[in-house]
Coordinates of C-alpha atoms in Angstrom, one line a residue:
Chain A
X1 CA 129.5 121.3 110.4
X2 CA 133.2 120.9 109.8
X3 CA 134.7 118.4 107.3
X4 CA 131.6 118.1 105.1
X5 CA 132.5 117.1 101.6
X6 CA 129.0 116.2 100.3
X7 CA 125.3 116.6 100.8
X8 CA 122.2 114.5 100.2
X9 CA 119.3 116.8 99.8
X10 CA 115.7 115.8 99.9
X11 CA 113.6 117.2 97.0
X12 CA 110.0 117.4 98.1
X13 CA 109.6 119.8 101.0
X14 CA 113.2 121.0 100.8
X15 CA 113.7 122.1 97.2
X16 CA 110.0 122.5 96.3
X17 CA 106.6 122.3 98.0
X18 CA 103.6 121.4 95.9
X19 CA 104.7 122.6 92.4
X20 CA 106.6 125.6 93.5
X21 CA 110.3 125.9 94.3
X22 CA 111.3 126.9 97.8
X23 CA 112.6 130.5 97.7
X24 CA 116.4 130.4 97.3
X25 CA 116.5 126.8 96.0
X26 CA 118.0 127.8 92.6
X27 CA 120.6 129.9 94.3
X28 CA 121.5 127.0 96.6
X29 CA 122.1 124.8 93.6
X30 CA 124.5 127.3 92.1
X31 CA 126.2 127.7 95.4
X32 CA 126.7 124.0 95.7
X33 CA 128.1 123.9 92.2
X34 CA 130.6 126.6 93.1
X35 CA 131.5 125.1 96.5
X36 CA 133.2 122.1 95.0
X37 CA 131.1 119.8 97.3
X38 CA 129.6 116.6 96.0
X39 CA 125.8 116.5 96.2
X40 CA 122.8 114.3 95.3
X41 CA 119.2 115.2 95.3
X42 CA 117.4 112.3 96.9
X43 CA 113.8 111.3 96.6
X44 CA 111.8 108.2 97.7
X45 CA 109.7 108.2 94.6
X46 CA 109.6 104.8 92.9
X47 CA 107.3 105.7 90.0
X48 CA 109.4 108.2 88.1
X49 CA 112.8 107.9 86.3
X50 CA 115.3 110.5 87.1
X51 CA 114.9 112.0 83.7
X52 CA 111.2 112.6 84.5
X53 CA 112.1 114.1 87.9
X54 CA 114.7 116.4 86.3
X55 CA 112.1 117.5 83.8
X56 CA 109.6 118.4 86.5
X57 CA 112.3 120.3 88.4
X58 CA 113.2 122.2 85.3
X59 CA 109.6 123.2 84.8
X60 CA 109.8 124.8 88.3
X61 CA 112.9 126.6 87.3
X62 CA 115.3 124.3 89.1
X63 CA 118.1 123.2 86.9
X64 CA 119.4 119.9 88.3
X65 CA 121.7 117.7 86.3
X66 CA 119.9 114.3 85.9
X67 CA 123.0 112.4 87.1
X68 CA 122.8 114.1 90.5
X69 CA 119.3 112.8 91.2
X70 CA 119.4 109.6 93.3
X71 CA 116.2 107.5 93.9
X72 CA 115.5 104.0 95.1
X73 CA 115.5 102.7 91.5
X74 CA 119.0 104.1 91.1
X75 CA 119.9 102.6 94.5
X76 CA 118.7 99.3 93.3
X77 CA 120.8 99.5 90.1
X78 CA 123.9 100.4 92.3
X79 CA 123.1 97.5 94.6
X80 CA 122.9 95.0 91.8
X81 CA 126.1 96.4 90.3
X82 CA 127.9 95.8 93.6
X83 CA 126.5 92.4 93.8
X84 CA 127.8 91.6 90.3
X85 CA 124.4 90.3 89.3
X86 CA 122.0 92.7 87.6
X87 CA 119.5 90.6 85.7
X88 CA 116.2 91.8 87.3
X89 CA 112.5 91.6 86.8
X90 CA 110.4 94.4 88.1
X91 CA 107.0 94.9 89.6
X92 CA 106.8 98.7 89.5
X93 CA 104.7 101.3 87.7
X94 CA 105.4 104.6 86.0
X95 CA 108.6 105.1 84.0
X96 CA 111.1 104.2 86.7
X97 CA 112.0 101.1 84.5
X98 CA 114.0 103.6 82.3
X99 CA 116.6 103.8 85.1
X100 CA 117.3 100.1 84.9
X101 CA 118.5 100.1 81.4
X102 CA 118.4 97.2 78.9
X103 CA 120.1 94.6 81.2
X104 CA 116.9 93.6 82.7
X105 CA 115.1 90.8 80.9
X106 CA 112.3 88.6 82.0
X107 CA 114.4 85.5 82.1
X108 CA 117.4 84.3 84.2
X109 CA 116.4 86.7 87.0
X110 CA 118.9 87.6 89.8
X111 CA 116.6 90.0 91.6
X112 CA 112.9 90.8 91.7
X113 CA 112.7 94.6 92.1
X114 CA 109.4 95.6 93.7
X115 CA 108.1 99.2 94.2
X116 CA 104.8 100.9 94.6
X117 CA 103.3 99.1 91.6
X118 CA 99.6 100.2 91.9
X119 CA 97.4 98.4 89.3
X120 CA 100.4 96.3 88.2
X121 CA 99.7 94.2 91.3
X122 CA 97.7 91.2 90.2
X123 CA 97.7 87.6 91.3
X124 CA 99.6 86.7 88.1
X125 CA 102.3 89.4 88.7
X126 CA 102.7 88.4 92.3
X127 CA 102.9 84.8 91.4
X128 CA 105.6 85.5 88.7
X129 CA 107.6 87.4 91.3
X130 CA 107.1 84.5 93.8
X131 CA 108.3 81.9 91.3
X132 CA 111.5 83.9 90.5
X133 CA 112.3 84.1 94.2
X134 CA 111.6 80.4 94.7
X135 CA 114.0 79.8 91.8
X136 CA 116.8 81.7 93.6
X137 CA 116.3 85.4 92.9
X138 CA 116.7 87.9 95.6
X139 CA 114.1 90.6 96.5
X140 CA 115.0 94.3 96.3
X141 CA 112.3 96.5 97.8
X142 CA 112.4 100.1 96.5
X143 CA 110.5 101.0 99.7
X144 CA 108.5 99.1 102.4
X145 CA 105.9 101.8 103.3
X146 CA 102.6 100.5 104.4
X147 CA 100.3 103.0 102.6
X148 CA 99.9 106.5 101.3
X149 CA 97.2 109.0 100.9
X150 CA 96.0 108.9 97.3
X151 CA 93.2 111.2 95.9
X152 CA 90.8 108.3 96.4
X153 CA 91.8 107.6 100.0
X154 CA 94.4 105.6 101.8
X155 CA 96.1 103.2 99.4
X156 CA 98.5 100.3 99.7
X157 CA 102.1 101.1 99.1
X158 CA 104.8 98.6 98.2
X159 CA 105.4 97.4 101.8
X160 CA 102.4 95.0 102.1
X161 CA 103.3 93.2 98.8
X162 CA 107.0 93.0 99.8
X163 CA 105.8 91.4 103.1
X164 CA 103.6 89.0 101.1
X165 CA 106.6 87.8 99.0
X166 CA 108.8 87.5 102.1
X167 CA 106.1 85.4 103.8
X168 CA 105.6 83.2 100.8
X169 CA 109.3 82.6 100.1
X170 CA 111.0 82.9 103.5
X171 CA 113.4 85.4 101.8
X172 CA 114.1 88.8 103.4
X173 CA 114.0 91.7 101.0
X174 CA 116.8 94.2 100.8
X175 CA 115.2 97.6 101.2
X176 CA 117.0 100.3 99.1
X177 CA 114.6 103.2 99.8
X178 CA 115.1 106.0 102.4
X179 CA 115.5 105.6 105.4
X180 CA 117.1 102.2 105.0
X181 CA 120.9 102.3 105.8
X182 CA 121.4 100.7 102.4
X183 CA 119.9 103.7 100.6
X184 CA 122.3 106.2 102.4
X185 CA 125.2 103.9 101.9
X186 CA 124.6 103.5 98.1
X187 CA 124.0 107.3 97.7
X188 CA 127.3 108.0 99.5
X189 CA 129.1 105.4 97.4
X190 CA 127.7 107.2 94.3
X191 CA 129.5 110.4 95.6
X192 CA 132.6 108.5 96.6
X193 CA 132.6 109.8 100.2
X194 CA 132.2 108.3 103.7
X195 CA 129.3 109.0 106.0
X196 CA 131.3 111.2 108.4
X197 CA 132.0 113.5 105.4
X198 CA 128.4 113.9 104.5
X199 CA 125.2 115.6 105.7
X200 CA 121.6 114.9 104.8
X201 CA 119.3 117.9 104.4
X202 CA 115.6 117.1 104.9
X203 CA 112.2 118.1 106.3
X204 CA 111.4 114.8 108.0
X205 CA 112.9 114.4 111.4
X206 CA 112.5 110.6 111.4
X207 CA 113.2 109.5 107.8
X208 CA 115.8 112.1 106.9
X209 CA 117.5 113.1 110.1
X210 CA 117.3 110.0 112.3
X211 CA 117.9 107.8 109.2
X212 CA 121.0 109.7 108.2
X213 CA 122.4 109.9 111.7
X214 CA 121.9 106.2 112.1
X215 CA 124.4 105.7 109.3
X216 CA 127.0 108.1 110.7
X217 CA 126.0 111.1 108.6
X218 CA 125.0 114.5 110.0
X219 CA 121.4 115.5 109.7
X220 CA 120.3 119.0 108.9
X221 CA 116.6 119.8 109.3
X222 CA 114.8 122.5 107.3
X223 CA 111.8 124.4 108.5
X224 CA 109.9 123.9 105.2
X225 CA 107.8 121.2 103.7
X226 CA 106.4 118.8 106.4
X227 CA 108.4 120.5 109.2
X228 CA 106.4 121.2 112.3
X229 CA 107.9 122.8 115.5
X230 CA 105.9 120.4 117.6
X231 CA 107.5 117.4 115.9
X232 CA 111.0 118.8 116.5
X233 CA 110.1 119.6 120.2
X234 CA 108.6 116.2 121.0
X235 CA 111.1 114.0 119.0
X236 CA 114.0 112.3 120.7
X237 CA 116.0 113.0 117.6
X238 CA 118.5 115.8 117.8
X239 CA 119.3 117.2 114.3
X240 CA 122.9 118.2 113.8
X241 CA 121.6 121.6 112.7
X242 CA 118.2 123.3 112.0
X243 CA 118.0 125.9 109.3
X244 CA 115.1 128.0 108.0
X245 CA 115.2 126.6 104.5
X246 CA 117.6 125.4 101.8
X247 CA 118.3 129.1 101.2
X248 CA 120.5 129.0 104.3
X249 CA 122.7 126.3 102.8
X250 CA 125.5 128.9 102.3
X251 CA 125.6 129.4 106.1
X252 CA 126.6 125.7 106.5
X253 CA 129.0 125.9 103.6
X254 CA 130.3 129.3 104.6
X255 CA 133.6 128.3 105.8
X256 CA 134.5 126.0 102.9
X257 CA 133.2 128.3 100.3
X258 CA 134.9 131.3 101.9
X259 CA 138.1 129.4 101.9
X260 CA 137.8 128.6 98.2
X261 CA 137.3 132.2 97.4
X262 CA 140.2 133.3 99.5
X263 CA 138.1 135.3 102.1
X264 CA 138.2 132.7 104.9
X265 CA 140.4 132.8 107.9
Chain B
X1 CA 90.0 55.6 123.1
X2 CA 87.4 55.7 126.0
X3 CA 84.9 58.5 126.4
X4 CA 84.8 59.6 122.8
X5 CA 81.5 61.2 121.9
X6 CA 82.5 62.7 118.5
X7 CA 84.8 62.6 115.6
X8 CA 86.4 65.1 113.2
X9 CA 87.3 63.3 110.1
X10 CA 89.5 64.7 107.3
X11 CA 88.1 64.1 103.8
X12 CA 91.0 64.2 101.4
X13 CA 93.3 61.2 102.1
X14 CA 90.9 59.7 104.7
X15 CA 87.5 59.3 103.0
X16 CA 88.9 59.5 99.4
X17 CA 92.1 59.8 97.5
X18 CA 92.1 61.4 94.1
X19 CA 88.5 60.9 92.9
X20 CA 88.0 57.4 94.5
X21 CA 86.6 56.6 97.9
X22 CA 88.8 54.8 100.3
X23 CA 87.6 51.2 100.7
X24 CA 85.2 50.9 103.6
X25 CA 84.5 54.7 103.7
X26 CA 80.8 54.3 103.0
X27 CA 80.5 51.6 105.6
X28 CA 82.3 53.8 108.1
X29 CA 79.7 56.6 107.5
X30 CA 76.8 54.2 108.2
X31 CA 78.6 52.9 111.2
X32 CA 79.0 56.4 112.6
X33 CA 75.3 57.1 112.0
X34 CA 74.4 54.0 114.0
X35 CA 76.9 54.6 116.8
X36 CA 75.1 57.7 118.0
X37 CA 78.4 59.6 118.0
X38 CA 78.6 63.2 116.7
X39 CA 80.8 63.7 113.7
X40 CA 81.9 66.3 111.2
X41 CA 83.9 65.8 108.0
X42 CA 86.5 68.5 107.9
X43 CA 88.4 69.9 105.0
X44 CA 90.7 72.9 104.6
X45 CA 89.3 73.9 101.2
X46 CA 88.3 77.5 100.9
X47 CA 87.1 77.5 97.4
X48 CA 84.1 75.3 97.6
X49 CA 80.8 75.6 99.5
X50 CA 79.8 72.6 101.6
X51 CA 77.0 71.9 99.0
X52 CA 79.6 71.5 96.3
X53 CA 81.7 69.2 98.5
X54 CA 78.7 67.1 99.4
X55 CA 77.9 66.8 95.7
X56 CA 81.4 65.7 94.9
X57 CA 81.3 63.1 97.7
X58 CA 77.9 61.8 96.4
X59 CA 79.4 61.3 92.9
X60 CA 82.1 59.1 94.6
X61 CA 79.3 57.1 96.3
X62 CA 79.8 58.7 99.7
X63 CA 76.5 59.9 101.1
X64 CA 77.4 62.6 103.6
X65 CA 74.7 65.1 104.8
X66 CA 75.8 68.6 103.9
X67 CA 75.3 69.9 107.5
X68 CA 78.0 67.5 108.7
X69 CA 80.7 69.1 106.5
X70 CA 82.8 71.7 108.3
X71 CA 85.3 73.9 106.4
X72 CA 87.1 77.2 107.1
X73 CA 84.2 79.2 105.5
X74 CA 81.8 77.5 108.0
X75 CA 84.3 78.1 110.8
X76 CA 84.4 81.8 109.8
X77 CA 80.6 82.0 109.9
X78 CA 80.6 80.3 113.3
X79 CA 83.3 82.7 114.5
X80 CA 81.4 85.8 113.4
X81 CA 78.2 84.4 115.0
X82 CA 80.0 84.0 118.3
X83 CA 81.4 87.5 118.0
X84 CA 77.9 88.9 117.4
X85 CA 79.0 90.7 114.3
X86 CA 78.5 89.0 111.0
X87 CA 78.7 91.6 108.3
X88 CA 81.6 90.5 106.2
X89 CA 83.2 91.3 102.9
X90 CA 85.2 88.4 101.3
X91 CA 88.2 88.1 99.1
X92 CA 87.7 84.5 98.1
X93 CA 87.0 82.6 94.9
X94 CA 84.9 79.6 93.9
X95 CA 81.5 79.2 95.4
X96 CA 82.4 79.3 99.1
X97 CA 80.5 82.5 99.4
X98 CA 77.3 80.4 99.4
X99 CA 78.2 79.3 102.9
X100 CA 78.1 82.9 104.2
X101 CA 74.4 83.5 103.4
X102 CA 72.8 86.8 102.6
X103 CA 74.0 88.7 105.7
X104 CA 77.2 89.7 104.0
X105 CA 77.0 93.0 102.2
X106 CA 79.7 95.2 100.9
X107 CA 79.0 98.0 103.3
X108 CA 79.3 98.4 107.1
X109 CA 81.8 95.6 107.2
X110 CA 82.7 93.8 110.6
X111 CA 85.1 91.4 109.1
X112 CA 87.2 91.0 105.9
X113 CA 87.2 87.2 105.2
X114 CA 90.2 86.2 103.0
X115 CA 90.9 82.8 101.5
X116 CA 92.8 81.4 98.6
X117 CA 91.4 84.0 96.1
X118 CA 93.5 83.3 93.0
X119 CA 92.7 85.8 90.2
X120 CA 90.4 87.8 92.5
X121 CA 93.6 89.2 94.0
X122 CA 94.1 92.6 92.4
X123 CA 95.4 95.9 93.6
X124 CA 91.9 97.1 93.8
X125 CA 90.5 94.2 95.8
X126 CA 93.5 94.3 98.2
X127 CA 93.0 98.0 98.6
X128 CA 89.3 97.5 99.4
X129 CA 90.1 95.0 102.0
X130 CA 92.8 97.3 103.4
X131 CA 90.3 100.2 103.7
X132 CA 87.7 98.1 105.5
X133 CA 90.3 97.0 108.1
X134 CA 91.6 100.6 108.5
X135 CA 87.9 101.5 109.1
X136 CA 87.7 99.0 112.0
X137 CA 86.9 95.6 110.4
X138 CA 88.7 92.5 111.7
X139 CA 90.6 90.1 109.4
X140 CA 89.5 86.4 109.3
X141 CA 91.9 84.2 107.3
X142 CA 90.4 81.0 106.0
X143 CA 94.0 79.7 105.9
X144 CA 97.5 81.1 106.0
X145 CA 99.3 78.7 103.8
X146 CA 102.2 80.1 101.8
X147 CA 101.7 78.3 98.5
X148 CA 100.4 75.2 96.8
X149 CA 101.2 73.2 93.7
X150 CA 98.9 74.1 90.9
X151 CA 99.0 72.5 87.5
X152 CA 101.0 75.5 86.2
X153 CA 103.6 75.3 89.1
X154 CA 103.9 76.6 92.6
X155 CA 101.3 79.2 93.3
X156 CA 100.6 81.7 96.0
X157 CA 98.0 80.7 98.6
X158 CA 96.0 83.0 100.9
X159 CA 98.9 83.4 103.5
X160 CA 101.0 85.9 101.6
X161 CA 98.0 88.2 101.1
X162 CA 96.9 87.8 104.7
X163 CA 100.5 88.8 105.7
X164 CA 100.2 91.8 103.3
X165 CA 97.0 93.0 105.0
X166 CA 98.5 92.4 108.5
X167 CA 101.6 94.4 107.5
X168 CA 99.5 97.3 106.0
X169 CA 97.1 97.6 108.9
X170 CA 98.9 96.4 112.0
X171 CA 96.0 94.1 112.6
X172 CA 96.5 90.4 113.3
X173 CA 94.2 88.0 111.4
X174 CA 92.2 85.3 113.1
X175 CA 93.0 82.1 111.3
X176 CA 90.0 79.7 111.2
X177 CA 91.6 77.0 109.0
X178 CA 93.1 73.7 110.2
X179 CA 95.4 73.4 112.1
X180 CA 94.6 76.6 114.0
X181 CA 93.1 75.9 117.4
X182 CA 90.3 78.2 116.4
X183 CA 89.2 75.8 113.7
X184 CA 89.1 72.8 116.1
X185 CA 87.3 74.8 118.8
X186 CA 84.6 76.0 116.4
X187 CA 84.2 72.5 114.9
X188 CA 83.8 71.1 118.4
X189 CA 81.3 73.8 119.3
X190 CA 79.4 72.9 116.2
X191 CA 79.0 69.3 117.7
X192 CA 78.4 70.6 121.2
X193 CA 81.2 68.6 122.8
X194 CA 84.5 69.3 124.5
X195 CA 88.0 68.5 123.2
X196 CA 88.5 65.6 125.7
X197 CA 85.4 63.9 124.2
X198 CA 86.6 64.1 120.7
X199 CA 89.1 62.5 118.3
X200 CA 90.4 63.9 115.0
X201 CA 91.0 61.3 112.3
X202 CA 93.5 62.4 109.6
X203 CA 96.4 61.5 107.3
X204 CA 98.7 64.4 108.2
X205 CA 100.7 63.9 111.3
X206 CA 101.3 67.6 111.8
X207 CA 98.2 69.4 110.6
X208 CA 95.7 66.8 111.8
X209 CA 97.3 64.9 114.7
X210 CA 99.5 67.5 116.3
X211 CA 96.9 70.2 115.6
X212 CA 94.1 68.2 117.3
X213 CA 96.3 67.1 120.2
X214 CA 97.3 70.7 120.9
X215 CA 93.7 71.6 121.5
X216 CA 93.2 68.6 123.9
X217 CA 91.6 66.2 121.4
X218 CA 92.9 62.8 120.6
X219 CA 94.5 62.3 117.2
X220 CA 94.0 59.1 115.1
X221 CA 96.4 58.7 112.2
X222 CA 95.3 56.7 109.1
X223 CA 97.8 54.9 106.8
X224 CA 96.1 56.2 103.7
X225 CA 96.4 59.5 101.7
X226 CA 99.6 61.3 102.4
X227 CA 100.6 59.0 105.2
X228 CA 104.2 57.8 105.0
X229 CA 105.8 55.4 107.5
X230 CA 108.9 57.5 107.5
X231 CA 107.0 60.7 108.6
X232 CA 105.5 58.7 111.5
X233 CA 108.9 57.3 112.5
X234 CA 110.8 60.6 112.4
X235 CA 108.1 62.8 113.8
X236 CA 108.1 63.9 117.5
X237 CA 104.3 63.7 117.3
X238 CA 102.8 60.5 118.9
X239 CA 99.3 59.8 117.5
X240 CA 96.7 58.5 120.1
X241 CA 96.2 55.6 117.7
X242 CA 97.2 54.6 114.2
X243 CA 94.8 52.6 112.0
X244 CA 95.1 51.2 108.6
X245 CA 92.2 53.2 107.1
X246 CA 88.9 54.7 107.9
X247 CA 87.5 51.2 107.4
X248 CA 89.0 50.4 110.9
X249 CA 86.8 53.1 112.5
X250 CA 84.5 50.4 114.0
X251 CA 87.6 49.1 116.0
X252 CA 87.8 52.5 117.7
X253 CA 84.1 52.6 118.2
X254 CA 83.7 48.9 119.1
X255 CA 83.0 49.3 122.7
X256 CA 80.4 52.0 122.4
X257 CA 78.7 50.4 119.4
X258 CA 78.8 47.1 121.1
X259 CA 77.1 48.6 124.1
X260 CA 74.4 50.2 122.1
X261 CA 73.6 46.8 120.4
X262 CA 73.7 45.1 123.7
X263 CA 76.6 42.8 122.8
X264 CA 79.2 44.6 124.9
X265 CA 80.4 43.6 128.4

């Protein structure tokens, strides 16, 4: 793991599981801070602003600066900034709209931003999104998952409604959620480093590891969260490294950190 | 046009335009009755029961027996009957549910039937449809159009929401609306004749003529409704015949009718 200047670190399953931090997670954050490496905590949530996520982490004893949290809504904002057009209308739920700032107004729309919108999905809201796209707006999908397991049972995620808009308009959505290459690219841009200088640390061998490797990054699998030995054994994906948990991050960083502290070779 | 035993006749643009009957339409119906040919009036509407359609035709002075009206909801009913499984749950609007009869209950669902459902589209209704399909139900789409022009502007039709369910479930919908081959096949079954014994009479060179010809039927284009000379000239589709209007139906039927009346050769 030579030449790593920055890390993307999954939150759920890597830094915490359920509502408890993974042992050693807090130490790892401090270690990262001291290492001089760049880092972003990444999450695929599309319902929460990064302020809300930082608050939840703080309640678990994990002190993560808000600006180091990178989610699909933030990726969307970065995407629009690069495109030089940032007037958006969103079909999302929760408080993720707070990450978009005041630039987004319901007129003169450059992009329709669609996430897991739950009850916000109505014929009227879908029709509004449709008309903006027919009027020239692009579609940014915060994710394109098919469904998720809610307390009440399997429930539709954003993907089907993104597919509906694509079918209606003939316009292909830009997907800015993990594991789209766009997500990793935007997160790396946010750190100002290239893919060959970065590693993704995650618990999902497909979304995290294969996704990161496909963009030229290294992929480090942790044995926490949704990790299963069987998935690792049967997968064609070969992680760049496998570690017990985020507590082993210093092992990966050992050389660089040692060098900084004058104890390295 | 030899050997024709039955006709499928489009309603809107062929039998009436706006709220007025096409001149000669009523005579054509009587002529059909006397000819001994089978016939069905076909429409792609998914919001009205055939009773409602018959009532609207009657108010225009067109006396069409209800049982000779064939629409996507009726095609769906015929499809389910053939499949031997007819317990359905529908996501439609208007009174088309009346064509499905009492067999359709919201439990033990064999098919989700989805049409242009307008305001009936909500996250909850889409999720219900999704869960039935994940539980093993098939998807029957009354149409898969992308959008239509409502008074308020372009508006989503059933297609996008069919695409959403297909994306979510990995199940491909059976489309029973015109111009799907399934629609023509079911309408012909309803008359008990084969495609080579039938002609479709319509004003849309693609949906009506090409659609019918693709199933082995003959396609007769009328110069009423949405007919435009330019569309005929520039289209690669070659109608089996082009007539001025439905009033010219006797020309096509001449020989058979003549024979019946003993005046033929």
